[in-house]
Amino acid sequence: GDRARLLCVGANGQPRPAERPPASSRPNRRIVPTHRTSHRKSYDYASPFPLVGRNQHQLQRPPLAAGPAGTRAGMANASSISRSLRRSLAPDALHRLLLQRSRAFVTAECHRPVVLHKRGPDILHDPWFNRGTAFSMTERDRLGLRGLLPPSVVSSQQQIDRFMGDLKRLEQNARDGPSDTYQLAKWRILNRLHDRNETMYYKVLIDNIEEYAPIVYTPTVGAVCQNYSGLFRRPRGMYFSAEDRGEMMSMVYNWPADQVDMIVVTDGSRILGLGDLGVQGIGIAIGKLDLYVAAAGINPQRVLPVMIDVGTNNEKLLKDPLYLGLQEHRLEGEEYVEIIDEFMEAVFSRWPNVIVQFEDFQSKWAFRLLQRYRKTYRMFNDDVQGTAGVAIAGLLGAVRAQGRPMIDFPKQKIVVAGAGSAGIGVVNAASRTMARMLGNNEVAFESARSQFWIVDAHGLITEERVDIDPDARPFARRKSELTHQGLNEGASLIEVVKKVKPDVILGLSAVGGLFSKEVLEALKDSSSSRPAIFAMSNPTKNAECTPEEAFSIIGEKVVFSSGSPFDDVDLGDGKIGHSNQGNNMYLFPGIGLGTLLSGARIVSDGMLQAAAERLASYMKEEEVLQGIIYPPTSRIRDITKEVAAAVVREAVAEDLAEGYRDMDARELARLSEEETVDYVKNNMWNPVYPTVVYKKD
Ligand SMILES: NC(=O)C1=CN([C@@H]2O[C@H](COP(=O)(O)OP(=O)(O)OC[C@H]3O[C@@H](n4cnc5c(N)ncnc54)[C@H](O)[C@@H]3O)[C@@H](O)[C@H]2O)C=CC1
Ligand SMILES: CC(=O)C(=O)O
Ligand SMILES: [Mg+2]
């Protein structure tokens, strides 16, 4: 059997759980063998804490140890005081002797090591032996745990402090009213189910995705990351830290699965719109992979959330004694790149067919790492590329909502607030889509570029910007255009909206309320019959505006979408203001699944474009005319299937597909559109219990 064989237990003078069986199964202090079978009894020495386990036959008798007090011999003596000795001693003296001997016994018990016959996650998942972040580095190395826990080693007292702090915070929050508490409480309950029974967890999630996506994903996942040190119970995924340099290639073999299809990796440097959360950012990788399972039907045994801990620049976390990550400033430059390189080499060496999704890296690294790896590895950056596709689909929906054909997209004037990984990613991809519609030549590109106005923390970005970010440079407004429009370098968002009269304002700024009353008032003068607002920043409190604000100020004609979910707005007279969720969750699961099932060696621009176009065309004419530009989350599994099929077909068309399992590239190429959708559907994992049988190794 692979259960642990226990020699002896005990720590800090306290009996460990193994020593304290439930009362019902706890025999009297003197052990009386209960099984008189050929198996013999599992222990036969006298002990105040008999070794009783779920599988008694797997508990092993301790070896005889030499030495006086506290040894096996001493213990035997402790409990086998001869009758003659008993008789010869006065009651007080006998009492003292018994006490002394039992103390010696307990001391001996506590200093014996626990010998385990299991390694890695099997230990972490066994509540008898697991001690989580309190495993020392030596233990982690010897037990195959390195990389399976956050890097810091804490004392058992720190663990208790963290747990109690968290418990008290919950009570505190409950007194403050129904705020995030209920959301976090729901997350905890779901998380416990996740730990206990994955099949059931995903069944619950899939069947109630609209209700629980906001718990396992944005917005609650943001609060989970912020409170992760307190919420941390059982580790999930792998942690690679700056301290693991040179070790990653061997560490990846600590992961129990021989096959991994999807990795979501973050360095925690920009989690949603919440900034640098260091090691606590692992929560976002876990949440994204929950959607990979629920929406894309990736087998949950083949997903791997990864945190690369290179430190944090979050001063609060650097000072927090309960923080679980490296308490040093972030590594930068070549040192940083070397760590990510080593991680990529390690995971692709063990799992050559894995797909790696980069998530929530601060913009400067998001772009650089994408350029560095995208031609050699199966990877993509969700914030840059997934968001861009979702935005394009929504922008095309907004054109249709005006009653115009999609081909009119290049005429839209779009103001984008935010020039980070998401904002620049959107402008890049959306302008390319426009340019393609205009003929895909230089003139077309120039014309497409001129439809965008980008405003960042310093206002409108123009050619006059000093130290302009190279990624934003192509979209900086030209000097000649500025005089004509009456705008200057650094013009405020309100000014830009007033002068440009855009069809769309799109926020990826992480600044809650940025689309203020004044900005929305200015948008009333939009040249569009149906202006559109994309308040895409996450989580909820970072949304640039709420749907209530949008509909109440601009009126029922506005098309609204946000990164985190909001309820629809009751506009009176039976009318509803639709609140769309414009989130990359509609694309990344399908991009990953399509890449997997096509066996494409890279994720090409064409594959991403095909995904975006399929999402755009998924919405029916009557829906978009009502202002519904994204489907409800309840349809996410169906959309993902369609998106994945579009990605497979594009990979085949571009000759990138190398096939998956029995389906080689030639077979894939022979599939019709409908057959491709069927092929995808048939390869999606469903949460049903398989028949389980036992086979001896
Ligand atoms: N809905 C979705 O699917 C997605 C939403 N996002 C959200 O987008 C936001 C930004 O993400 P990143 O681009 O990676 O962050 P980032 O931190 O790299 O970029 C933020 C940008 O906003 C600008 N900004 C700050 N204050 C501003 C102001 N007052 N006015 C105009 N611009 C301002 C900054 O200068 C910067 O260019 C986050 O809240 C994130 O949650 C990101 C990816 C997907
Ligand atoms: C949705 C997402 O990826 C983000 O807010 O970063
Ligand atoms: Mg993200």
PDB file of C-alpha atoms and ligand atoms in Angstrom, residues 270 272 284 288 359-360 382-383 584, ligand 3:
ATOM      1  CA  ARG A 270      -0.123  43.301 -11.543  1.00  0.00           C
ATOM      2  CA  LEU A 272      -6.264  42.567 -11.908  1.00  0.00           C
ATOM      3  CA  ILE A 284      -5.442  34.429 -10.245  1.00  0.00           C
ATOM      4  CA  LYS A 288      -8.166  31.175 -14.620  1.00  0.00           C
ATOM      5  CA  GLU A 359      -1.223  36.257 -16.726  1.00  0.00           C
ATOM      6  CA  ASP A 360      -1.045  39.537 -14.883  1.00  0.00           C
ATOM      7  CA  ASP A 382      -3.937  36.669 -21.885  1.00  0.00           C
ATOM      8  CA  ASP A 383      -3.932  40.325 -20.848  1.00  0.00           C
ATOM      9  CA  ASN A 584     -11.099  37.808 -21.650  1.00  0.00           C
TER      10      ASN A 584
HETATM   11 MG    MG B   3      -5.315  39.272 -16.346  1.00  0.00          MG
END
